[in-house]
Coordinates of N, CA, C and O in Angstrom, one line a residue:
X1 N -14.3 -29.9 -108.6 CA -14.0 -30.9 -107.6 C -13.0 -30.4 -106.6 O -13.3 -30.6 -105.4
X2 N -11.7 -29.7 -106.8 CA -10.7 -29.0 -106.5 C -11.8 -28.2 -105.4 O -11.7 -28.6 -104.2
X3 N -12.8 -27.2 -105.7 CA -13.4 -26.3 -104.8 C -14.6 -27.1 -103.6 O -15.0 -26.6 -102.5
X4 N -14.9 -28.3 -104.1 CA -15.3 -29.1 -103.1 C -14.5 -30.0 -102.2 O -14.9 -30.3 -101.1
X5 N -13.2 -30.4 -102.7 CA -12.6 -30.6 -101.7 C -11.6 -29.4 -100.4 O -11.2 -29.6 -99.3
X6 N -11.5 -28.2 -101.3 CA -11.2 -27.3 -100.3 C -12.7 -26.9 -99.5 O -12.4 -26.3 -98.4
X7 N -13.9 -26.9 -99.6 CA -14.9 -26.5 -99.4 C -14.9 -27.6 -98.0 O -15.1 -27.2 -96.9
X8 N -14.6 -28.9 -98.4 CA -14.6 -29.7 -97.5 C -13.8 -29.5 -96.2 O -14.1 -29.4 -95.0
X9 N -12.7 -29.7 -96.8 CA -11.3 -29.3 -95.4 C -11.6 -27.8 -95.3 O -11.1 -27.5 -94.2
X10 N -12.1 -26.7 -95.6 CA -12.6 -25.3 -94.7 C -13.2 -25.5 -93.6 O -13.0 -25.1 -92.4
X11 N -14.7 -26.8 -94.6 CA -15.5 -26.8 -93.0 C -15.1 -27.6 -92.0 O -15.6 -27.7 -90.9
X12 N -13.8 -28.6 -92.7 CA -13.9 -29.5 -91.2 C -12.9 -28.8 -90.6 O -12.9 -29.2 -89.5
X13 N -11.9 -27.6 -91.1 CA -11.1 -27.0 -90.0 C -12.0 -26.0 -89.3 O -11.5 -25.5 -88.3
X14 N -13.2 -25.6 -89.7 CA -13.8 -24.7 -89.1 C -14.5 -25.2 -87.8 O -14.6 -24.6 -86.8
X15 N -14.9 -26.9 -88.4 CA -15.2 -27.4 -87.3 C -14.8 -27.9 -86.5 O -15.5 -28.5 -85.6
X16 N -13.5 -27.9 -86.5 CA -12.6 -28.3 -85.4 C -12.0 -27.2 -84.7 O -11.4 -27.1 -83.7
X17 N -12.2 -26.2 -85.6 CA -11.9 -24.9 -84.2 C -13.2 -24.3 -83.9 O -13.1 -23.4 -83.0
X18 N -14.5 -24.6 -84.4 CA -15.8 -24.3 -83.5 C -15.1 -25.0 -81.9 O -15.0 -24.3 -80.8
X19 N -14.9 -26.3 -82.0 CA -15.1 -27.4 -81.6 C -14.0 -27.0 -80.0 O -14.2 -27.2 -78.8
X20 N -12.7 -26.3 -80.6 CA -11.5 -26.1 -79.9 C -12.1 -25.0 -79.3 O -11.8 -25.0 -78.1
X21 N -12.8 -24.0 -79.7 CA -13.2 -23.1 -79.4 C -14.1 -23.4 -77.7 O -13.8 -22.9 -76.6
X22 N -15.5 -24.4 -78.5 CA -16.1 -24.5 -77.3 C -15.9 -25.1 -76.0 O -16.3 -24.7 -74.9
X23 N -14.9 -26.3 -76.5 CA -13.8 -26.6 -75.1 C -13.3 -25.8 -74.2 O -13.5 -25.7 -73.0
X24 N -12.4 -24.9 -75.1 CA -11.8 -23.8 -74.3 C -13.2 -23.1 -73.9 O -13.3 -23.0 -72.7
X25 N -13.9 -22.7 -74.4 CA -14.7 -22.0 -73.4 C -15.7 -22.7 -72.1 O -16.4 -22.0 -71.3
X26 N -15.5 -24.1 -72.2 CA -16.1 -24.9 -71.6 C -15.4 -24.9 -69.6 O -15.8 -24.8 -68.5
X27 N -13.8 -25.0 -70.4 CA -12.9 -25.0 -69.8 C -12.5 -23.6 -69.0 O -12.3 -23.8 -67.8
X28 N -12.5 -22.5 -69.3 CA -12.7 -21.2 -68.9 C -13.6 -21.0 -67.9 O -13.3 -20.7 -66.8
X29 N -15.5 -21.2 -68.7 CA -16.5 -21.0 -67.8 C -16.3 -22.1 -66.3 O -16.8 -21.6 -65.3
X30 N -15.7 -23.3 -66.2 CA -15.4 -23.9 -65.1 C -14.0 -23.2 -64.5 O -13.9 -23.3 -63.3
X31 N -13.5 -22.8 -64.9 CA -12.4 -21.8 -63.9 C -13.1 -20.8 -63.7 O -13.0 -20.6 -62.5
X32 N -13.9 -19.7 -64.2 CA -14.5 -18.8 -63.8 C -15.4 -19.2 -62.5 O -15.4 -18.8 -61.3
X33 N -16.0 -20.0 -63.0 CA -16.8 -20.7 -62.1 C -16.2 -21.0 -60.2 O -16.9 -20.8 -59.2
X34 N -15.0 -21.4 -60.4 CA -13.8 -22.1 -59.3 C -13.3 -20.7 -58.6 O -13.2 -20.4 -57.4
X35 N -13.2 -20.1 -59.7 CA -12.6 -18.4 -59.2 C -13.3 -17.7 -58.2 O -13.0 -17.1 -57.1
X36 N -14.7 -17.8 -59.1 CA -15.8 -17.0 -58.3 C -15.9 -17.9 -57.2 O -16.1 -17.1 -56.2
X37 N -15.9 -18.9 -56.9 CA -16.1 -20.1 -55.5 C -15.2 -19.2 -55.1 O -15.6 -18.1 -54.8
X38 N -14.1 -19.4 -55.1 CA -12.8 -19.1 -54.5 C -12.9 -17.9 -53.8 O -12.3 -17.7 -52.7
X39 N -13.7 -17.1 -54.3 CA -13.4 -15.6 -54.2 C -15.1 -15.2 -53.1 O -15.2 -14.1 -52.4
X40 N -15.9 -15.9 -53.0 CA -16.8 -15.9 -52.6 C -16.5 -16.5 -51.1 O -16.8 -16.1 -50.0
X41 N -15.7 -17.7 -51.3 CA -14.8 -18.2 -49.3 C -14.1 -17.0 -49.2 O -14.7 -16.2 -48.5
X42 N -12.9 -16.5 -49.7 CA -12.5 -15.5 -49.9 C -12.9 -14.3 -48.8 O -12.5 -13.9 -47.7
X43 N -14.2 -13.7 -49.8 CA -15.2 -13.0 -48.7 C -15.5 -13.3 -47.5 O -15.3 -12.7 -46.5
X44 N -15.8 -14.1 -47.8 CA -16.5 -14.8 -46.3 C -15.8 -14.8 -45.3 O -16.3 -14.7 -44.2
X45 N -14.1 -15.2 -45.5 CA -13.1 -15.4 -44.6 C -13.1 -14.0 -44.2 O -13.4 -13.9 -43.0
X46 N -12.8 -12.7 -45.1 CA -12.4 -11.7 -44.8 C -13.3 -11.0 -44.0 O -12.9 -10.2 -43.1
X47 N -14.7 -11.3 -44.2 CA -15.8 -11.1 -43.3 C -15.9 -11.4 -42.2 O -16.6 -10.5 -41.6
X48 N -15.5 -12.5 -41.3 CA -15.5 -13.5 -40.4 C -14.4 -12.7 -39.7 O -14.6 -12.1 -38.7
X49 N -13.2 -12.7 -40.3 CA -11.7 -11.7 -39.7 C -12.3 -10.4 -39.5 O -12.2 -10.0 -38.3
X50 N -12.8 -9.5 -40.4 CA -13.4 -8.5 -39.9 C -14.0 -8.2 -38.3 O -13.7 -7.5 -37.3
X51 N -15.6 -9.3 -38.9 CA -15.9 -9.6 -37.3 C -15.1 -9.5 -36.1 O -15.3 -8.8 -35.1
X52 N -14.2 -10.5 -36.3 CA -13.4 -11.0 -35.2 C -12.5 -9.9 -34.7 O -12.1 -9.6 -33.6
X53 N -12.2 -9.4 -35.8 CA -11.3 -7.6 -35.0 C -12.2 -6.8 -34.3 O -11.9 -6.4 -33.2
X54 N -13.5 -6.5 -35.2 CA -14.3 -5.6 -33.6 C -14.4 -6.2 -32.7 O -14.0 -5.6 -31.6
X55 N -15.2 -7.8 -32.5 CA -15.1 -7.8 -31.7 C -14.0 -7.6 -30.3 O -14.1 -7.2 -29.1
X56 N -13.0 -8.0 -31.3 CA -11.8 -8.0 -30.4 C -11.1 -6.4 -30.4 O -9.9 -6.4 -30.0
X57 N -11.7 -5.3 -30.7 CA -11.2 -4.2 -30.5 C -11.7 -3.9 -28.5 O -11.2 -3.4 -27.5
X58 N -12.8 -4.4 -28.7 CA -13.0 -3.2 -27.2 C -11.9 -4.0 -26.0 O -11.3 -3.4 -25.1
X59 N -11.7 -5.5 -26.4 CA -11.0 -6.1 -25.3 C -9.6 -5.8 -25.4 O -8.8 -5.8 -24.4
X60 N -9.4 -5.3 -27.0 CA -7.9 -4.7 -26.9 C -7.9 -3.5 -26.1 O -7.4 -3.6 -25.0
X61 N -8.4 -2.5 -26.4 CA -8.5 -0.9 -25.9 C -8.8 -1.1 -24.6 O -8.3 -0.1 -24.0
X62 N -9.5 -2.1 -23.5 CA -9.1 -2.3 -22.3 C -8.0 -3.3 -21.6 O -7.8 -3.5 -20.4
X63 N -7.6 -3.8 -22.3 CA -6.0 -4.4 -21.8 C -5.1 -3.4 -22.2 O -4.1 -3.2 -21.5
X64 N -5.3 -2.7 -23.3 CA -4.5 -1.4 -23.3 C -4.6 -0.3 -21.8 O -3.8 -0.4 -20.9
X65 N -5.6 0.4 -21.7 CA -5.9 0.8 -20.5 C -5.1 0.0 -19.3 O -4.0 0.1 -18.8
X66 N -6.0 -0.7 -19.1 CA -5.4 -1.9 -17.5 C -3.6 -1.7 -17.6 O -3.1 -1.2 -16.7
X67 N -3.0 -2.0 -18.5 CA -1.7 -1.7 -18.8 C -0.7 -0.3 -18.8 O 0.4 0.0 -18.5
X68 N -2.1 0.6 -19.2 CA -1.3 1.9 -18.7 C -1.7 2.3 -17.4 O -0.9 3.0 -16.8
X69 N -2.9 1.8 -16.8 CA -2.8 2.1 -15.0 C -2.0 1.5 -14.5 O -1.6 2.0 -13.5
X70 N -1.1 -0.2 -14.8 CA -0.9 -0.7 -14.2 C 1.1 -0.2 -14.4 O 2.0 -0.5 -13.6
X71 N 1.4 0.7 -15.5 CA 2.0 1.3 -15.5 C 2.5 2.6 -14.7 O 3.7 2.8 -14.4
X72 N 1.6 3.4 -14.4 CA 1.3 4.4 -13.9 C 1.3 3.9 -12.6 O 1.9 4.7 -11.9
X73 N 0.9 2.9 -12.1 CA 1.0 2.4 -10.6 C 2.5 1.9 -10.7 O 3.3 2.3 -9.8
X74 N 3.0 1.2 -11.5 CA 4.6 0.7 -11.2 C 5.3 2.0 -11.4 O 6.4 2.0 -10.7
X75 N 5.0 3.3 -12.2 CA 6.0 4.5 -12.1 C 6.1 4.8 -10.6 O 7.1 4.7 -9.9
X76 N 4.8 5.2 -10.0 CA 4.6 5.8 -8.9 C 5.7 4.8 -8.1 O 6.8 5.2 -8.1
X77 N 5.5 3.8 -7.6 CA 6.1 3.1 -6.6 C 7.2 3.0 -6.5 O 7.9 2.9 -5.5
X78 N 7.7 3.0 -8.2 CA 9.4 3.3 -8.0 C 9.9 4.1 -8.1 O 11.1 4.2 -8.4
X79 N 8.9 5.7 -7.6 CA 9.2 6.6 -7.1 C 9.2 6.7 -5.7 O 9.8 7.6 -5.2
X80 N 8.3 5.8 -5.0 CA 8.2 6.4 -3.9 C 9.5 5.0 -3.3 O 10.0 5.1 -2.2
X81 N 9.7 4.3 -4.1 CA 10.9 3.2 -3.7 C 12.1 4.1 -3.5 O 12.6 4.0 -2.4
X82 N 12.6 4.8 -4.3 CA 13.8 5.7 -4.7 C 13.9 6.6 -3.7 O 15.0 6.8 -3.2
X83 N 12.4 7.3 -3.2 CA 12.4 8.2 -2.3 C 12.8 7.8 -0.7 O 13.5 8.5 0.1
X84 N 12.0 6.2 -0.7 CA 12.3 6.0 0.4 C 13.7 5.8 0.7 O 14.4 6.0 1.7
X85 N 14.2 5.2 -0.5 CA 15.8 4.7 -0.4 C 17.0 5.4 -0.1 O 18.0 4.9 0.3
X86 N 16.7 6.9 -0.2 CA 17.3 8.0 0.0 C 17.2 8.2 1.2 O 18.2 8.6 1.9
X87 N 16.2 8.0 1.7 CA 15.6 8.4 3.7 C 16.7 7.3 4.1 O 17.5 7.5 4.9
X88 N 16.5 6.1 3.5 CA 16.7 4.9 4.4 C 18.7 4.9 4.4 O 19.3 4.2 5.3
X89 N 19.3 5.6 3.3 CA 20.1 5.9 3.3 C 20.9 6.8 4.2 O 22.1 6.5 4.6
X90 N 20.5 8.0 4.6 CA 20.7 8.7 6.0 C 20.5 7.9 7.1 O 21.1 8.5 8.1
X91 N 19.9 6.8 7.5 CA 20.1 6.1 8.4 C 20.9 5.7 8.4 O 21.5 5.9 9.4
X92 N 21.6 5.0 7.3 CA 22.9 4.2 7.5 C 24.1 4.8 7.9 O 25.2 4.4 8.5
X93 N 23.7 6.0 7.4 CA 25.4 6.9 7.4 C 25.0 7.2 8.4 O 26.0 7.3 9.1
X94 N 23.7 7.6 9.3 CA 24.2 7.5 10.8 C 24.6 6.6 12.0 O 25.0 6.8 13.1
X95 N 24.2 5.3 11.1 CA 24.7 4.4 11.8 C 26.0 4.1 11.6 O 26.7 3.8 12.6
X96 N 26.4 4.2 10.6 CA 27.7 4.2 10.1 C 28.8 4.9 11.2 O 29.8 4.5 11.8
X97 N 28.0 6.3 11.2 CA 28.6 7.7 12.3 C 29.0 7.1 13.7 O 29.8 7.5 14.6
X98 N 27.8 6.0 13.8 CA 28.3 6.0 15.4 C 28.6 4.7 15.3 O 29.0 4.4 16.4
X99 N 28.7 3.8 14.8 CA 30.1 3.1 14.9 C 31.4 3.4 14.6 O 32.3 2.9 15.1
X100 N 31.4 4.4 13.7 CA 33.1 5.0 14.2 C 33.2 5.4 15.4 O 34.1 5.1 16.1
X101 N 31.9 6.3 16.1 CA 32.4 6.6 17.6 C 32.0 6.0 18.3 O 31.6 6.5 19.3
X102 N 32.0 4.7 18.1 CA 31.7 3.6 19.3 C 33.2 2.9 19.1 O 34.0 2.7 20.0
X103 N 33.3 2.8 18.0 CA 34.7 2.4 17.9 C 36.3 3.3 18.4 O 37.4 2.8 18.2
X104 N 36.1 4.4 18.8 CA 36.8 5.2 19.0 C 37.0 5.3 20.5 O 38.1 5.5 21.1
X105 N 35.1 5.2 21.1 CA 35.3 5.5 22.5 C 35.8 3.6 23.0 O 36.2 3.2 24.1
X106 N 35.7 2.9 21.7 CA 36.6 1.8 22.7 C 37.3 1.7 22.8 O 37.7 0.9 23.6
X107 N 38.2 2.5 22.0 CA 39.9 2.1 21.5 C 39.9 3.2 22.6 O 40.5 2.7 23.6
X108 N 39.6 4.2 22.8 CA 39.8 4.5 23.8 C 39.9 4.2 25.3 O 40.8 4.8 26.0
X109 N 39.2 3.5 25.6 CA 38.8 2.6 26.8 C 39.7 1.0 26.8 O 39.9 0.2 27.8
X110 N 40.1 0.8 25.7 CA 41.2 -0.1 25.6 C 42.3 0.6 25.9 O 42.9 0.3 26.9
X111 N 42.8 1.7 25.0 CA 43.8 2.1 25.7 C 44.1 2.6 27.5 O 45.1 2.4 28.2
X112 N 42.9 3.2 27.7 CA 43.2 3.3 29.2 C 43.5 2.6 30.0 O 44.3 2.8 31.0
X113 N 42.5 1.1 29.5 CA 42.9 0.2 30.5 C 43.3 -0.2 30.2 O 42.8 -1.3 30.1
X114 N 45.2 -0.2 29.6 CA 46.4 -0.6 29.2 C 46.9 -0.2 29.8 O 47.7 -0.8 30.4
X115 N 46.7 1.4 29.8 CA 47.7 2.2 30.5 C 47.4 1.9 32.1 O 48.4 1.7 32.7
X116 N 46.3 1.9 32.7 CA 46.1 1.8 34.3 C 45.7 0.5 34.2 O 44.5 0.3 34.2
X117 N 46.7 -0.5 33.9 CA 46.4 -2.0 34.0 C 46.8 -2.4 35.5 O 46.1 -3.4 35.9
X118 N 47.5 -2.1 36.1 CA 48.4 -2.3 37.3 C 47.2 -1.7 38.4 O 47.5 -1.9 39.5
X119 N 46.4 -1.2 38.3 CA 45.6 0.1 39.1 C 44.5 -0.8 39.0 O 44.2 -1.6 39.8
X120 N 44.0 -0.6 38.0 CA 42.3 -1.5 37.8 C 43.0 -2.8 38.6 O 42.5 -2.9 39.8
X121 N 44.1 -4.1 38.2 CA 44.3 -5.1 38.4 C 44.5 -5.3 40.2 O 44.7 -6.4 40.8
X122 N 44.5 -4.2 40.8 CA 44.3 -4.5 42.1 C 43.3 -3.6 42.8 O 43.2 -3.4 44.0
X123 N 42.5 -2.9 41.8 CA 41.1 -2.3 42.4 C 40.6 -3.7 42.3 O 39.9 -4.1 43.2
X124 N 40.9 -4.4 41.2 CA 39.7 -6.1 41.1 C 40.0 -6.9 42.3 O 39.3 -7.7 42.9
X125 N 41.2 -6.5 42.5 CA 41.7 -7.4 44.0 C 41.2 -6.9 45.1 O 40.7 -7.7 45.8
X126 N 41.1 -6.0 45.3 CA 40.3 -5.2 46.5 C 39.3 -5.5 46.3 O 38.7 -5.6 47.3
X127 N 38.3 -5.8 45.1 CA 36.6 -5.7 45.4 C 36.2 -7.2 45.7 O 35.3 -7.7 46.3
X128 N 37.4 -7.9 45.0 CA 37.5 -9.4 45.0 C 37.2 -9.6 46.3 O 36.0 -10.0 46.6
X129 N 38.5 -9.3 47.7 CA 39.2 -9.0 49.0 C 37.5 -8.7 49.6 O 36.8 -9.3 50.4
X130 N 37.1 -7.3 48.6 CA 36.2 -6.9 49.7 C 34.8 -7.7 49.5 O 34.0 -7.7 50.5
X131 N 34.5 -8.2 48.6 CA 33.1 -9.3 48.3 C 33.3 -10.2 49.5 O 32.5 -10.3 50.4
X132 N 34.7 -11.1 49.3 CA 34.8 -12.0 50.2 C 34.8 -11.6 51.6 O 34.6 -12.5 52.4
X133 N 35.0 -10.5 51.9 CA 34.7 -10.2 53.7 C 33.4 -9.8 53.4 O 32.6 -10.0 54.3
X134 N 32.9 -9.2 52.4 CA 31.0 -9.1 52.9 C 30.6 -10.6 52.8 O 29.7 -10.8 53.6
X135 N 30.8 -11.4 52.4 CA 30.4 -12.7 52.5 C 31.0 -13.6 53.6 O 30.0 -13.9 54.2
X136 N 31.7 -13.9 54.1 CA 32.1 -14.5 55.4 C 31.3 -13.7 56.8 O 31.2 -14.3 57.8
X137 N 30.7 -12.2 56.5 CA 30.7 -11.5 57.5 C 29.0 -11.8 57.5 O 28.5 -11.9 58.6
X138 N 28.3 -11.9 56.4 CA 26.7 -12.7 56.0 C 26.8 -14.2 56.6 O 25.9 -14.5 57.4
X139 N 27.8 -15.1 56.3 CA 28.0 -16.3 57.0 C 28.0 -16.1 58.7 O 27.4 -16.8 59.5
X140 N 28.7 -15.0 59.1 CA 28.6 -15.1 60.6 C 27.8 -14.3 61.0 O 28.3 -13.7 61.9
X141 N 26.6 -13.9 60.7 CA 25.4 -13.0 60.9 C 24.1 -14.0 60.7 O 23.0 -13.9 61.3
X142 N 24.5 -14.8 59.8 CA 23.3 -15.7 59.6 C 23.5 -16.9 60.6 O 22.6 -17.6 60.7
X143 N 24.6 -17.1 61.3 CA 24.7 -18.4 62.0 C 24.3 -18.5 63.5 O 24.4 -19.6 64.0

């Protein structure tokens, strides 16, 4: 009796881990199952990204391009900016040059006519003197 009731509880623990058994495997094969989904978007995504980089390689490698001409055009110009700026710079120091000697020949010319202020100031009187006898002498010629 002893061997039938262990005989008994063997098989019902056996069948309760058949039992635990096939759950857990029930349970597994549906995560396998989720995994492989999973892994199958997965692909698909990384496929779709793939795509999407060739395509998008040739339009990179010509905005690359366009970028290095457009480079290559901005070097140039701000060489020929630099160059010009240099030229345009000898202009100034020539202009520079002759306003010191404009400024010199006036100070000059101020000074003179400081010094012969008395001389010019009645040469103006004389041309004054002499405008007004050519004009009175037009008045008596026209009348």
């Amino acid at each position: 009796m002893i061997y039938q009731i262990c005989a008994g509880i063997a098989t019902f623990s056996f069948l309760l881990l058949v039992i635990y058994i096939i759950r857990t495997l029930i349970t597994m094969n549906r995560t396998l199952r989720s995994a492989s989904s999973s892994l199958e978007e997965a692909t698909l995504s990384l496929q779709t990204i793939q795509k999407t980089i060739q395509d998008l390689q040739p339009q990179v490698q010509s905005v690359l391009s366009e970028t290095e001409k457009a480079l290559h055009v901005t070097n140039e110009l701000v060489a020929d900016v630099r160059h010009k700026a240099a030229q345009t710079q000898e202009v100034f120091d020539t202009i520079q040059n002759l306003g010191k000697s404009i400024d010199r020949v006036s100070h000059t010319i101020v000074e003179s006519v400081q010094t012969h202020r008395g001389t010019i100031g009645n040469a103006v009187s004389y041309m004054g003197l002499g405008l007004e006898l050519i004009r009175k002498w037009k008045d008596r010629n026209q009348s």
